[in-house]
């Protein structure tokens, strides 16, 4: 899931996104905001007071708030903010209750950005963006999505937001020593036991630093924030574009707030019945297929990467690297950026690398495996800046805030088994058939030591007309998940891209057929008469 993957635009965030981890270092400064209120406060009041009281009593002041739009740059070195300003984007903070059950209590802020429609005569409305994660940012995304939307983009107010406790919104950081706690159990019990201890300590750190906040870090509360954003924007209905985990968030919104959405695009969809801390355990087969396809690609470039002349030989190189890493950590890089990687880390790097089958991403993974192969032979090699950044992000606490909030959302949404022995049995059971990815996707995590969620997971009880976009070889949110969601939403239509081992398509992958069909729906508001297919 960018956990299942996010559309990102910086190198560090893109590396994490490829993992399906959707982690990005959040900015925590407070913006200076001063600009006129929305143009239609009367609409905001009449449209949203009813919505607020119908959903939760006492929320009028949130739905009716007047937003102050201003610069997105928070400091002279805020390059993201400066780029947004240059693109004509304006930013604001939306105030929401920390606890929707106590709306008169403490408040938090949700950062939003807006690129207003330029074709105001034919304006369709506002479209809200979520890039995945959980824990992914989208404040930076309106200019990118405006470009993807082609001509129809001028007819929308394109609104990005950083969900509660993410990025520029009120922050959450448990001060972890690692940026995310998602590694393999490795070849034996010792690696698993180390990960049990790590997971337990990370959960304890979050309780120690943010115990009062954690119960409110959930997808259902983010959906409630989305509806407040809708109201504060003065929109009776809002359209939505969500990728990966963002498809689950979008589905939750349609179930909690039926009648308050217009056009909904869900790219790389999750079956809400399967969503939870162990979602990726069902994606092993797709990741093995993606790795095999990458290996065939790398074999055709043996003279460049020296990984083997056949797919089998390339996969055997990975096996040798794993065997050596199980005997002792491999040292990669040169001072000051050196890292020690063992058999608990390498499957995560491979998993990260196969979420995208474009040439550039395949080349990046081949360069990384080449470095690992040399290290397994005791040879030293320098790391690319991108690989260095990826390892620093994964193996240090540099992205602690991103990992903290991602786990908080996952653990706050759905329970995980609490007995470590259950995970160990699952690892041992899957090891023979899936020796590389099984001990990764079946491994324990902090949710095993988290407090139980306050609310039950959302289930589909309302049909929701929407366009579901999916690649047949998606290694993160599998094609099976998109088909399952389509089956649960009778009015939805499924747009399938055949032959791609890729997660997240619209506006990112460069498939003209997919982009054209999504834009036709966004322009007309009419779903196709039947499911449609594009080819890679």
Short mmCIF file of C-alpha atoms in Angstrom, two decimals:
data_model
loop_
_atom_site.label_atom_id
_atom_site.label_comp_id
_atom_site.label_asym_id
_atom_site.label_seq_id
_atom_site.Cartn_x
_atom_site.Cartn_y
_atom_site.Cartn_z
CA UNK A 1 0.00 0.00 0.00
CA UNK A 2 2.59 3.10 -0.53
CA UNK A 3 2.25 0.79 3.35
CA UNK A 4 0.73 0.28 0.09
CA UNK A 5 2.36 3.14 -1.84
CA UNK A 6 1.92 6.80 -2.45
CA UNK A 7 2.36 9.09 -5.43
CA UNK A 8 5.39 11.09 -4.41
CA UNK A 9 7.64 13.61 -6.04
CA UNK A 10 10.90 13.81 -4.07
CA UNK A 11 13.65 11.16 -4.33
CA UNK A 12 13.43 10.13 -0.68
CA UNK A 13 9.69 9.88 -0.70
CA UNK A 14 9.69 8.07 -4.03
CA UNK A 15 12.05 5.43 -2.62
CA UNK A 16 9.75 4.85 0.31
CA UNK A 17 6.75 4.85 -1.98
CA UNK A 18 8.25 2.07 -4.03
CA UNK A 19 8.26 0.01 -0.88
CA UNK A 20 4.57 0.47 -0.62
CA UNK A 21 5.40 2.28 2.57
CA UNK A 22 4.38 5.77 1.53
CA UNK A 23 6.63 7.42 4.00
CA UNK A 24 7.92 10.94 3.56
CA UNK A 25 9.70 13.23 5.99
CA UNK A 26 7.08 15.63 7.28
CA UNK A 27 7.48 19.38 7.64
CA UNK A 28 6.30 20.62 11.00
CA UNK A 29 6.60 24.39 10.80
CA UNK A 30 3.44 26.48 11.01
CA UNK A 31 2.59 28.47 7.84
CA UNK A 32 1.84 32.16 7.83
CA UNK A 33 -1.65 32.44 6.40
CA UNK A 34 -3.43 35.64 5.50
CA UNK A 35 -5.89 35.93 2.61
CA UNK A 36 -9.59 36.40 1.91
CA UNK A 37 -12.15 33.89 3.11
CA UNK A 38 -13.83 31.51 0.61
CA UNK A 39 -15.97 33.25 -1.98
CA UNK A 40 -19.19 31.56 -0.92
CA UNK A 41 -19.54 31.56 2.88
CA UNK A 42 -23.31 31.39 2.59
CA UNK A 43 -23.05 28.12 0.70
CA UNK A 44 -20.58 26.82 3.25
CA UNK A 45 -23.02 27.55 6.04
CA UNK A 46 -26.17 26.22 4.45
CA UNK A 47 -24.56 23.17 2.91
CA UNK A 48 -22.52 22.07 5.85
CA UNK A 49 -24.37 22.92 9.04
CA UNK A 50 -26.86 20.18 8.26
CA UNK A 51 -24.05 17.83 7.30
CA UNK A 52 -22.22 18.52 10.52
CA UNK A 53 -25.15 18.04 12.83
CA UNK A 54 -26.42 15.04 10.92
CA UNK A 55 -23.11 13.23 11.30
CA UNK A 56 -21.95 14.47 14.72
CA UNK A 57 -23.61 17.02 16.97
CA UNK A 58 -21.70 20.16 17.84
CA UNK A 59 -19.50 20.35 14.74
CA UNK A 60 -20.97 23.49 13.17
CA UNK A 61 -17.99 25.65 14.05
CA UNK A 62 -15.70 23.30 12.16
CA UNK A 63 -17.87 22.97 9.08
CA UNK A 64 -18.55 26.72 8.98
CA UNK A 65 -14.98 27.92 9.54
CA UNK A 66 -13.56 30.53 7.18
CA UNK A 67 -10.21 29.46 5.80
CA UNK A 68 -7.32 31.90 5.44
CA UNK A 69 -5.52 31.09 2.21
CA UNK A 70 -1.95 32.28 1.85
CA UNK A 71 1.58 31.35 0.94
CA UNK A 72 2.63 27.70 1.06
CA UNK A 73 6.27 28.49 1.81
CA UNK A 74 6.89 28.24 5.53
CA UNK A 75 10.50 29.37 5.51
CA UNK A 76 13.14 30.56 3.05
CA UNK A 77 14.42 26.99 2.62
CA UNK A 78 10.97 25.44 2.12
CA UNK A 79 11.49 24.44 -1.52
CA UNK A 80 8.21 22.52 -1.69
CA UNK A 81 6.30 25.56 -0.48
CA UNK A 82 8.10 27.86 -2.89
CA UNK A 83 7.36 25.54 -5.79
CA UNK A 84 3.68 25.47 -4.82
CA UNK A 85 3.60 29.25 -4.59
CA UNK A 86 5.18 29.54 -8.04
CA UNK A 87 2.53 27.19 -9.44
CA UNK A 88 -0.28 29.36 -8.11
CA UNK A 89 -1.22 27.06 -5.22
CA UNK A 90 -2.47 28.59 -1.97
CA UNK A 91 -2.36 26.90 1.42
CA UNK A 92 -4.39 26.98 4.62
CA UNK A 93 -4.96 25.10 7.86
CA UNK A 94 -8.32 23.48 8.62
CA UNK A 95 -9.15 23.16 12.31
CA UNK A 96 -10.71 19.84 13.32
CA UNK A 97 -11.44 18.22 16.70
CA UNK A 98 -8.81 15.81 17.91
CA UNK A 99 -11.63 13.62 19.21
CA UNK A 100 -14.89 13.77 17.26
CA UNK A 101 -16.71 12.35 20.26
CA UNK A 102 -15.68 15.49 22.19
CA UNK A 103 -15.88 18.31 19.63
CA UNK A 104 -15.56 21.00 22.31
CA UNK A 105 -12.25 19.56 23.42
CA UNK A 106 -8.75 19.91 22.04
CA UNK A 107 -8.28 20.71 18.36
CA UNK A 108 -5.66 19.92 15.74
CA UNK A 109 -4.99 21.33 12.28
CA UNK A 110 -5.02 19.64 8.87
CA UNK A 111 -2.89 21.30 6.18
CA UNK A 112 -4.57 21.82 2.81
CA UNK A 113 -3.48 23.27 -0.52
CA UNK A 114 -5.64 24.42 -3.40
CA UNK A 115 -5.03 25.11 -7.07
CA UNK A 116 -8.19 26.89 -8.15
CA UNK A 117 -10.04 26.24 -11.38
CA UNK A 118 -9.12 28.58 -14.20
CA UNK A 119 -12.09 27.70 -16.42
CA UNK A 120 -14.58 29.15 -13.96
CA UNK A 121 -17.43 29.23 -16.50
CA UNK A 122 -17.33 25.43 -16.72
CA UNK A 123 -16.16 24.68 -13.19
CA UNK A 124 -17.12 21.18 -12.03
CA UNK A 125 -16.17 21.47 -8.38
CA UNK A 126 -13.34 20.53 -6.03
CA UNK A 127 -11.41 17.26 -6.10
CA UNK A 128 -9.61 16.05 -2.98
CA UNK A 129 -6.38 14.06 -3.26
CA UNK A 130 -4.82 11.30 -1.19
CA UNK A 131 -1.58 9.67 -2.28
CA UNK A 132 -1.64 6.58 -0.12
CA UNK A 133 0.37 5.36 2.79
CA UNK A 134 -1.11 5.39 5.26
CA UNK A 135 0.77 8.48 6.24
CA UNK A 136 1.40 9.96 2.81
CA UNK A 137 1.29 13.67 2.11
CA UNK A 138 -0.62 15.35 -0.73
CA UNK A 139 -0.25 19.08 -0.09
CA UNK A 140 2.45 19.02 -2.76
CA UNK A 141 0.31 17.29 -5.39
CA UNK A 142 -2.18 19.73 -7.00
CA UNK A 143 0.22 20.91 -9.77
CA UNK A 144 1.11 17.31 -10.65
CA UNK A 145 -2.52 16.23 -10.80
CA UNK A 146 -3.50 19.35 -12.76
CA UNK A 147 -1.00 18.24 -15.42
CA UNK A 148 -2.31 14.65 -15.39
CA UNK A 149 -5.90 15.86 -15.78
CA UNK A 150 -5.00 17.62 -19.00
CA UNK A 151 -7.73 20.01 -20.18
CA UNK A 152 -10.29 18.97 -17.58
CA UNK A 153 -7.93 20.07 -14.80
CA UNK A 154 -8.79 23.69 -15.46
CA UNK A 155 -12.40 22.95 -14.44
CA UNK A 156 -11.56 21.75 -10.93
CA UNK A 157 -10.29 23.25 -7.73
CA UNK A 158 -7.59 20.65 -7.00
CA UNK A 159 -7.12 20.23 -3.26
CA UNK A 160 -4.30 18.35 -1.59
CA UNK A 161 -4.19 17.66 2.12
CA UNK A 162 -1.87 16.10 4.64
CA UNK A 163 -4.03 13.82 6.81
CA UNK A 164 -4.14 14.39 10.55
CA UNK A 165 -0.70 14.03 12.16
CA UNK A 166 1.00 13.78 8.73
CA UNK A 167 3.42 16.21 7.12
CA UNK A 168 2.37 19.81 7.58
CA UNK A 169 -0.61 18.96 9.75
CA UNK A 170 -0.37 18.73 13.54
CA UNK A 171 2.54 16.28 13.88
CA UNK A 172 3.02 12.95 15.59
CA UNK A 173 6.50 11.57 16.24
CA UNK A 174 7.29 8.73 18.63
CA UNK A 175 11.05 9.36 18.33
CA UNK A 176 11.83 5.95 16.85
CA UNK A 177 15.39 4.80 16.08
CA UNK A 178 14.18 3.54 12.68
CA UNK A 179 11.95 5.21 10.13
CA UNK A 180 9.73 2.19 9.67
CA UNK A 181 9.64 -1.18 11.40
CA UNK A 182 8.98 -3.44 8.45
CA UNK A 183 11.74 -6.00 8.00
CA UNK A 184 12.02 -9.73 7.48
CA UNK A 185 12.42 -12.29 10.22
CA UNK A 186 15.46 -13.57 8.35
CA UNK A 187 16.61 -17.15 8.16
CA UNK A 188 16.21 -18.14 11.80
CA UNK A 189 14.61 -17.57 15.15
CA UNK A 190 17.22 -15.03 16.28
CA UNK A 191 16.19 -12.49 13.64
CA UNK A 192 12.54 -12.95 14.52
CA UNK A 193 13.21 -12.50 18.24
CA UNK A 194 15.10 -9.28 17.54
CA UNK A 195 12.15 -7.99 15.56
CA UNK A 196 9.72 -8.93 18.34
CA UNK A 197 11.82 -6.87 20.76
CA UNK A 198 12.04 -3.97 18.31
CA UNK A 199 8.29 -3.99 17.63
CA UNK A 200 7.48 -4.07 21.33
CA UNK A 201 9.85 -1.19 22.06
CA UNK A 202 8.44 0.95 19.23
CA UNK A 203 4.90 0.49 20.47
CA UNK A 204 6.04 1.39 23.98
CA UNK A 205 7.74 4.56 22.70
CA UNK A 206 4.50 5.70 21.07
CA UNK A 207 2.54 5.07 24.25
CA UNK A 208 5.13 6.98 26.27
CA UNK A 209 5.13 10.03 24.00
CA UNK A 210 1.63 10.15 22.50
CA UNK A 211 -0.73 7.93 24.48
CA UNK A 212 -3.53 10.50 24.55
CA UNK A 213 -3.32 11.07 20.80
CA UNK A 214 -3.02 7.51 19.45
CA UNK A 215 -6.73 6.55 19.74
CA UNK A 216 -7.60 9.38 17.35
CA UNK A 217 -5.09 8.51 14.60
CA UNK A 218 -7.44 6.52 12.38
CA UNK A 219 -8.79 6.37 8.85
CA UNK A 220 -12.34 6.99 10.06
CA UNK A 221 -11.22 10.23 11.71
CA UNK A 222 -9.37 11.22 8.54
CA UNK A 223 -12.62 10.63 6.63
CA UNK A 224 -14.40 12.89 9.13
CA UNK A 225 -11.69 15.52 8.52
CA UNK A 226 -12.31 15.20 4.79
CA UNK A 227 -15.94 16.06 5.29
CA UNK A 228 -15.01 19.07 7.38
CA UNK A 229 -12.67 20.14 4.56
CA UNK A 230 -15.56 19.75 2.13
CA UNK A 231 -17.70 21.97 4.31
CA UNK A 232 -15.01 24.58 4.87
CA UNK A 233 -14.49 24.76 1.10
CA UNK A 234 -18.20 25.49 0.67
CA UNK A 235 -18.85 22.39 -1.43
CA UNK A 236 -22.08 20.40 -1.24
CA UNK A 237 -20.24 17.42 -2.75
CA UNK A 238 -16.58 16.75 -3.35
CA UNK A 239 -14.83 14.58 -5.91
CA UNK A 240 -11.95 12.37 -4.86
CA UNK A 241 -8.80 10.79 -6.28
CA UNK A 242 -7.07 8.23 -4.07
CA UNK A 243 -4.13 5.92 -4.67
CA UNK A 244 -3.36 2.70 -2.82
CA UNK A 245 -4.24 3.18 0.87
CA UNK A 246 -6.04 6.26 -0.42
CA UNK A 247 -8.55 3.92 -2.05
CA UNK A 248 -9.41 2.52 1.37
CA UNK A 249 -9.75 6.04 2.76
CA UNK A 250 -11.99 6.98 -0.17
CA UNK A 251 -14.12 3.89 0.33
CA UNK A 252 -14.47 4.68 4.03
CA UNK A 253 -15.56 8.22 3.16
CA UNK A 254 -18.27 6.97 0.79
CA UNK A 255 -19.60 4.67 3.50
CA UNK A 256 -19.54 7.25 6.29
CA UNK A 257 -20.84 10.15 4.20
CA UNK A 258 -23.07 8.80 1.43
CA UNK A 259 -24.43 11.52 -0.81
CA UNK A 260 -21.56 13.94 -0.17
CA UNK A 261 -19.25 12.85 -2.99
CA UNK A 262 -19.37 13.34 -6.73
CA UNK A 263 -16.72 11.63 -8.90
CA UNK A 264 -14.53 9.04 -7.23
CA UNK A 265 -11.38 7.49 -8.71
CA UNK A 266 -9.71 4.66 -6.75
CA UNK A 267 -6.32 3.71 -8.20
CA UNK A 268 -4.80 0.45 -6.91
CA UNK A 269 -7.71 -0.49 -4.73
CA UNK A 270 -7.82 -2.36 -1.43
CA UNK A 271 -10.49 -4.82 -0.46
CA UNK A 272 -11.75 -3.25 2.79
CA UNK A 273 -12.45 -6.72 4.19
CA UNK A 274 -8.72 -7.50 3.92
CA UNK A 275 -7.37 -4.14 5.10
CA UNK A 276 -5.31 -4.22 8.27
CA UNK A 277 -1.77 -4.45 9.64
CA UNK A 278 -1.13 -7.74 7.79
CA UNK A 279 -2.52 -6.75 4.41
CA UNK A 280 0.70 -7.46 2.50
CA UNK A 281 0.79 -11.10 3.54
CA UNK A 282 -1.62 -11.72 0.65
CA UNK A 283 0.70 -10.13 -1.93
CA UNK A 284 3.59 -12.62 -1.90
CA UNK A 285 2.73 -14.22 -5.22
CA UNK A 286 2.53 -10.89 -7.06
CA UNK A 287 5.86 -9.75 -5.62
CA UNK A 288 7.56 -12.98 -6.63
CA UNK A 289 6.20 -12.54 -10.15
CA UNK A 290 7.42 -8.94 -10.24
CA UNK A 291 10.85 -9.98 -8.98
CA UNK A 292 11.08 -12.71 -11.63
CA UNK A 293 10.14 -10.20 -14.35
CA UNK A 294 12.80 -7.83 -13.07
CA UNK A 295 15.35 -10.66 -13.04
CA UNK A 296 14.63 -11.38 -16.71
CA UNK A 297 15.15 -7.69 -17.45
CA UNK A 298 18.44 -7.63 -15.53
CA UNK A 299 19.65 -10.79 -17.29
CA UNK A 300 19.39 -8.98 -20.60
CA UNK A 301 21.81 -6.37 -19.20
CA UNK A 302 24.42 -8.65 -17.66
CA UNK A 303 27.26 -6.65 -19.19
CA UNK A 304 26.08 -3.62 -17.22
CA UNK A 305 25.16 -5.16 -13.86
CA UNK A 306 26.95 -8.56 -13.77
CA UNK A 307 24.06 -10.29 -12.06
CA UNK A 308 23.65 -13.27 -14.40
CA UNK A 309 22.82 -13.96 -18.03
CA UNK A 310 19.49 -15.68 -17.37
CA UNK A 311 16.57 -15.01 -15.07
CA UNK A 312 17.48 -18.12 -13.07
CA UNK A 313 21.07 -16.93 -12.72
CA UNK A 314 19.97 -13.48 -11.49
CA UNK A 315 17.67 -15.03 -8.88
CA UNK A 316 20.53 -17.31 -7.85
CA UNK A 317 22.67 -14.20 -7.27
CA UNK A 318 20.00 -12.94 -4.87
CA UNK A 319 20.02 -16.31 -3.10
CA UNK A 320 23.80 -16.06 -2.65
CA UNK A 321 23.51 -12.54 -1.28
CA UNK A 322 20.85 -13.67 1.19
CA UNK A 323 22.92 -16.67 2.31
CA UNK A 324 25.97 -14.50 2.94
CA UNK A 325 23.91 -11.86 4.76
CA UNK A 326 22.52 -14.60 7.01
CA UNK A 327 26.07 -15.53 8.02
CA UNK A 328 26.91 -11.93 8.88
CA UNK A 329 25.91 -8.40 7.91
CA UNK A 330 27.12 -7.00 4.60
CA UNK A 331 28.81 -3.62 4.71
CA UNK A 332 27.89 -1.30 1.86
CA UNK A 333 28.90 2.24 1.03
CA UNK A 334 31.87 4.36 1.94
CA UNK A 335 32.41 6.67 4.90
CA UNK A 336 30.60 8.61 6.14
CA UNK A 337 27.68 6.72 4.61
CA UNK A 338 28.24 3.05 5.44
CA UNK A 339 25.47 0.64 6.33
CA UNK A 340 25.35 -2.93 7.62
CA UNK A 341 22.63 -5.05 6.04
CA UNK A 342 21.67 -8.55 7.10
CA UNK A 343 19.09 -11.04 5.88
CA UNK A 344 16.32 -9.16 7.71
CA UNK A 345 16.93 -6.00 5.65
CA UNK A 346 17.55 -7.24 2.12
CA UNK A 347 14.05 -8.65 1.44
CA UNK A 348 12.62 -5.23 2.31
CA UNK A 349 14.90 -3.55 -0.24
CA UNK A 350 13.87 -6.05 -2.91
CA UNK A 351 10.21 -5.61 -2.02
CA UNK A 352 10.69 -1.87 -2.35
CA UNK A 353 12.29 -2.22 -5.75
CA UNK A 354 9.71 -4.30 -7.58
CA UNK A 355 6.67 -2.04 -7.17
CA UNK A 356 7.46 -0.28 -10.45
CA UNK A 357 8.37 -1.97 -13.75
CA UNK A 358 9.54 1.13 -15.59
CA UNK A 359 13.09 1.08 -16.97
CA UNK A 360 14.39 3.69 -14.53
CA UNK A 361 13.09 1.81 -11.48
CA UNK A 362 14.39 -1.52 -12.75
CA UNK A 363 17.79 0.01 -13.34
CA UNK A 364 17.86 1.46 -9.82
CA UNK A 365 17.11 -1.96 -8.33
CA UNK A 366 19.75 -3.61 -10.52
CA UNK A 367 22.34 -1.10 -9.30
CA UNK A 368 21.39 -1.86 -5.70
CA UNK A 369 21.58 -5.64 -6.15
CA UNK A 370 24.94 -5.20 -7.87
CA UNK A 371 26.20 -3.34 -4.79
CA UNK A 372 24.88 -6.10 -2.54
CA UNK A 373 26.41 -8.81 -4.72
CA UNK A 374 29.83 -7.17 -4.51
CA UNK A 375 29.48 -6.74 -0.76
CA UNK A 376 28.69 -10.44 -0.42
CA UNK A 377 32.05 -11.12 -2.10
CA UNK A 378 33.84 -8.71 0.23
CA UNK A 379 34.15 -6.01 -2.41
CA UNK A 380 33.50 -2.37 -1.65
CA UNK A 381 31.54 -0.06 -3.92
CA UNK A 382 30.11 3.41 -3.63
CA UNK A 383 26.39 4.01 -3.34
CA UNK A 384 24.29 6.25 -5.52
CA UNK A 385 22.86 9.29 -3.74
CA UNK A 386 19.39 7.76 -4.10
CA UNK A 387 20.42 4.43 -2.55
CA UNK A 388 22.22 6.25 0.26
CA UNK A 389 19.12 8.29 0.98
CA UNK A 390 16.94 5.19 0.90
CA UNK A 391 19.15 3.30 3.35
CA UNK A 392 19.48 6.26 5.66
CA UNK A 393 15.72 6.61 5.68
CA UNK A 394 15.10 2.91 6.32
CA UNK A 395 17.80 2.19 8.89
CA UNK A 396 17.93 5.36 10.98
CA UNK A 397 15.38 7.48 12.78
CA UNK A 398 15.52 10.18 10.11
CA UNK A 399 11.92 9.50 9.14
CA UNK A 400 10.63 8.60 12.58
CA UNK A 401 7.61 10.88 12.22
CA UNK A 402 6.54 9.15 9.01
CA UNK A 403 6.91 5.66 10.43
CA UNK A 404 5.20 6.63 13.67
CA UNK A 405 2.06 7.98 12.06
CA UNK A 406 1.86 5.16 9.52
CA UNK A 407 1.89 2.54 12.24
CA UNK A 408 -0.47 4.59 14.38
CA UNK A 409 -3.03 4.62 11.56
CA UNK A 410 -2.68 0.92 10.78
CA UNK A 411 -2.81 -0.11 14.42
CA UNK A 412 -5.66 2.29 15.18
CA UNK A 413 -7.76 1.01 12.29
CA UNK A 414 -7.76 -2.74 12.82
CA UNK A 415 -6.39 -5.18 15.39
CA UNK A 416 -3.44 -7.49 14.84
CA UNK A 417 -2.80 -10.88 16.49
CA UNK A 418 -0.98 -10.40 19.78
CA UNK A 419 0.78 -13.73 20.24
CA UNK A 420 4.32 -13.68 18.73
CA UNK A 421 4.22 -17.46 18.33
CA UNK A 422 1.37 -17.14 15.83
CA UNK A 423 3.60 -15.00 13.59
CA UNK A 424 6.49 -17.41 13.98
CA UNK A 425 4.31 -20.35 12.99
CA UNK A 426 3.11 -18.44 9.93
CA UNK A 427 6.70 -17.64 8.98
CA UNK A 428 7.80 -21.24 9.29
CA UNK A 429 4.74 -22.45 7.41
CA UNK A 430 5.39 -20.17 4.43
CA UNK A 431 9.18 -20.41 4.36
CA UNK A 432 9.43 -23.45 2.06
CA UNK A 433 7.19 -22.03 -0.67
CA UNK A 434 8.20 -18.38 -0.25
CA UNK A 435 11.67 -18.27 1.34
CA UNK A 436 12.42 -14.67 0.35
CA UNK A 437 9.19 -12.74 0.91
CA UNK A 438 7.29 -15.04 3.27
CA UNK A 439 9.37 -14.19 6.38
CA UNK A 440 8.89 -10.51 5.47
CA UNK A 441 5.14 -10.34 4.89
CA UNK A 442 4.31 -12.72 7.77
CA UNK A 443 6.55 -10.97 10.29
CA UNK A 444 5.34 -9.32 13.48
CA UNK A 445 5.04 -5.56 13.85
CA UNK A 446 4.24 -2.92 16.46
CA UNK A 447 0.47 -3.43 16.07
CA UNK A 448 0.85 -6.69 17.98
CA UNK A 449 1.65 -4.57 21.03
CA UNK A 450 -0.75 -1.66 20.39
CA UNK A 451 -3.88 -0.84 22.32
CA UNK A 452 -7.07 -2.15 20.70
CA UNK A 453 -8.78 0.18 18.19
CA UNK A 454 -11.66 2.26 19.54
CA UNK A 455 -13.88 1.70 16.51
CA UNK A 456 -14.70 -1.31 14.39
CA UNK A 457 -13.26 -1.36 10.85
CA UNK A 458 -15.51 0.13 8.20
CA UNK A 459 -17.57 -2.30 6.16
CA UNK A 460 -19.34 -1.61 2.88
CA UNK A 461 -23.05 -1.09 3.39
CA UNK A 462 -23.73 1.46 0.63
CA UNK A 463 -23.13 1.20 -3.10
CA UNK A 464 -20.74 3.90 -4.33
CA UNK A 465 -20.45 4.67 -8.06
CA UNK A 466 -16.71 4.97 -8.69
CA UNK A 467 -13.99 4.21 -11.21
CA UNK A 468 -11.54 1.60 -9.94
CA UNK A 469 -8.18 1.55 -11.75
CA UNK A 470 -5.91 -1.48 -11.44
CA UNK A 471 -2.90 -3.20 -13.04
CA UNK A 472 -3.04 -6.99 -13.35
CA UNK A 473 0.43 -7.37 -11.85
CA UNK A 474 0.19 -4.78 -9.05
CA UNK A 475 2.62 -6.03 -6.35
CA UNK A 476 1.15 -3.92 -3.52
CA UNK A 477 -2.61 -3.69 -3.62
CA UNK A 478 -3.17 -6.74 -5.74
CA UNK A 479 -5.49 -6.92 -8.71
CA UNK A 480 -7.54 -9.39 -6.70
CA UNK A 481 -8.23 -6.63 -4.19
CA UNK A 482 -9.47 -4.25 -6.88
CA UNK A 483 -11.75 -6.93 -8.29
CA UNK A 484 -13.08 -7.66 -4.80
CA UNK A 485 -13.89 -3.99 -4.16
CA UNK A 486 -15.55 -3.78 -7.58
CA UNK A 487 -17.73 -6.75 -6.68
CA UNK A 488 -18.81 -5.05 -3.45
CA UNK A 489 -19.74 -1.80 -5.22
CA UNK A 490 -22.23 -2.85 -7.93
CA UNK A 491 -22.32 0.60 -9.53
CA UNK A 492 -18.53 0.86 -9.87
CA UNK A 493 -16.62 0.20 -13.06
CA UNK A 494 -13.20 -1.46 -13.28
CA UNK A 495 -10.50 -0.08 -15.59
CA UNK A 496 -7.82 -2.76 -15.98
CA UNK A 497 -4.27 -2.27 -17.29
CA UNK A 498 -3.03 -5.62 -18.54
CA UNK A 499 0.60 -6.68 -18.39
CA UNK A 500 2.02 -4.17 -15.90
CA UNK A 501 3.78 -5.01 -12.63
CA UNK A 502 3.11 -1.55 -11.35
CA UNK A 503 1.40 0.07 -8.40
CA UNK A 504 -0.39 3.40 -9.04
CA UNK A 505 -1.19 4.26 -12.63
CA UNK A 506 -3.14 7.41 -13.36
CA UNK A 507 -0.88 10.35 -14.18
CA UNK A 508 2.22 8.46 -13.03
CA UNK A 509 2.78 5.45 -15.24
CA UNK A 510 2.41 7.17 -18.58
CA UNK A 511 -0.22 4.88 -20.07
CA UNK A 512 -2.20 7.12 -22.40
CA UNK A 513 -5.20 4.78 -22.45
CA UNK A 514 -5.60 4.81 -18.66
CA UNK A 515 -5.10 8.57 -18.40
CA UNK A 516 -7.57 9.26 -21.18
CA UNK A 517 -10.32 7.10 -19.72
CA UNK A 518 -9.92 8.53 -16.21
CA UNK A 519 -10.01 12.06 -17.57
CA UNK A 520 -13.14 11.29 -19.59
CA UNK A 521 -14.88 10.24 -16.37
CA UNK A 522 -13.63 13.28 -14.48
CA UNK A 523 -14.87 15.51 -17.29
CA UNK A 524 -18.29 14.00 -17.89
CA UNK A 525 -19.12 12.43 -14.55
CA UNK A 526 -20.35 9.38 -16.45
CA UNK A 527 -18.85 6.00 -15.70
CA UNK A 528 -18.29 3.76 -18.73
CA UNK A 529 -21.15 1.45 -19.61
CA UNK A 530 -19.03 -1.60 -18.84
CA UNK A 531 -15.64 -2.49 -17.41
CA UNK A 532 -12.78 -1.42 -19.67
CA UNK A 533 -9.30 -2.70 -20.44
CA UNK A 534 -6.07 -1.00 -21.47
CA UNK A 535 -2.79 -2.75 -22.37
CA UNK A 536 0.74 -1.88 -21.35
#
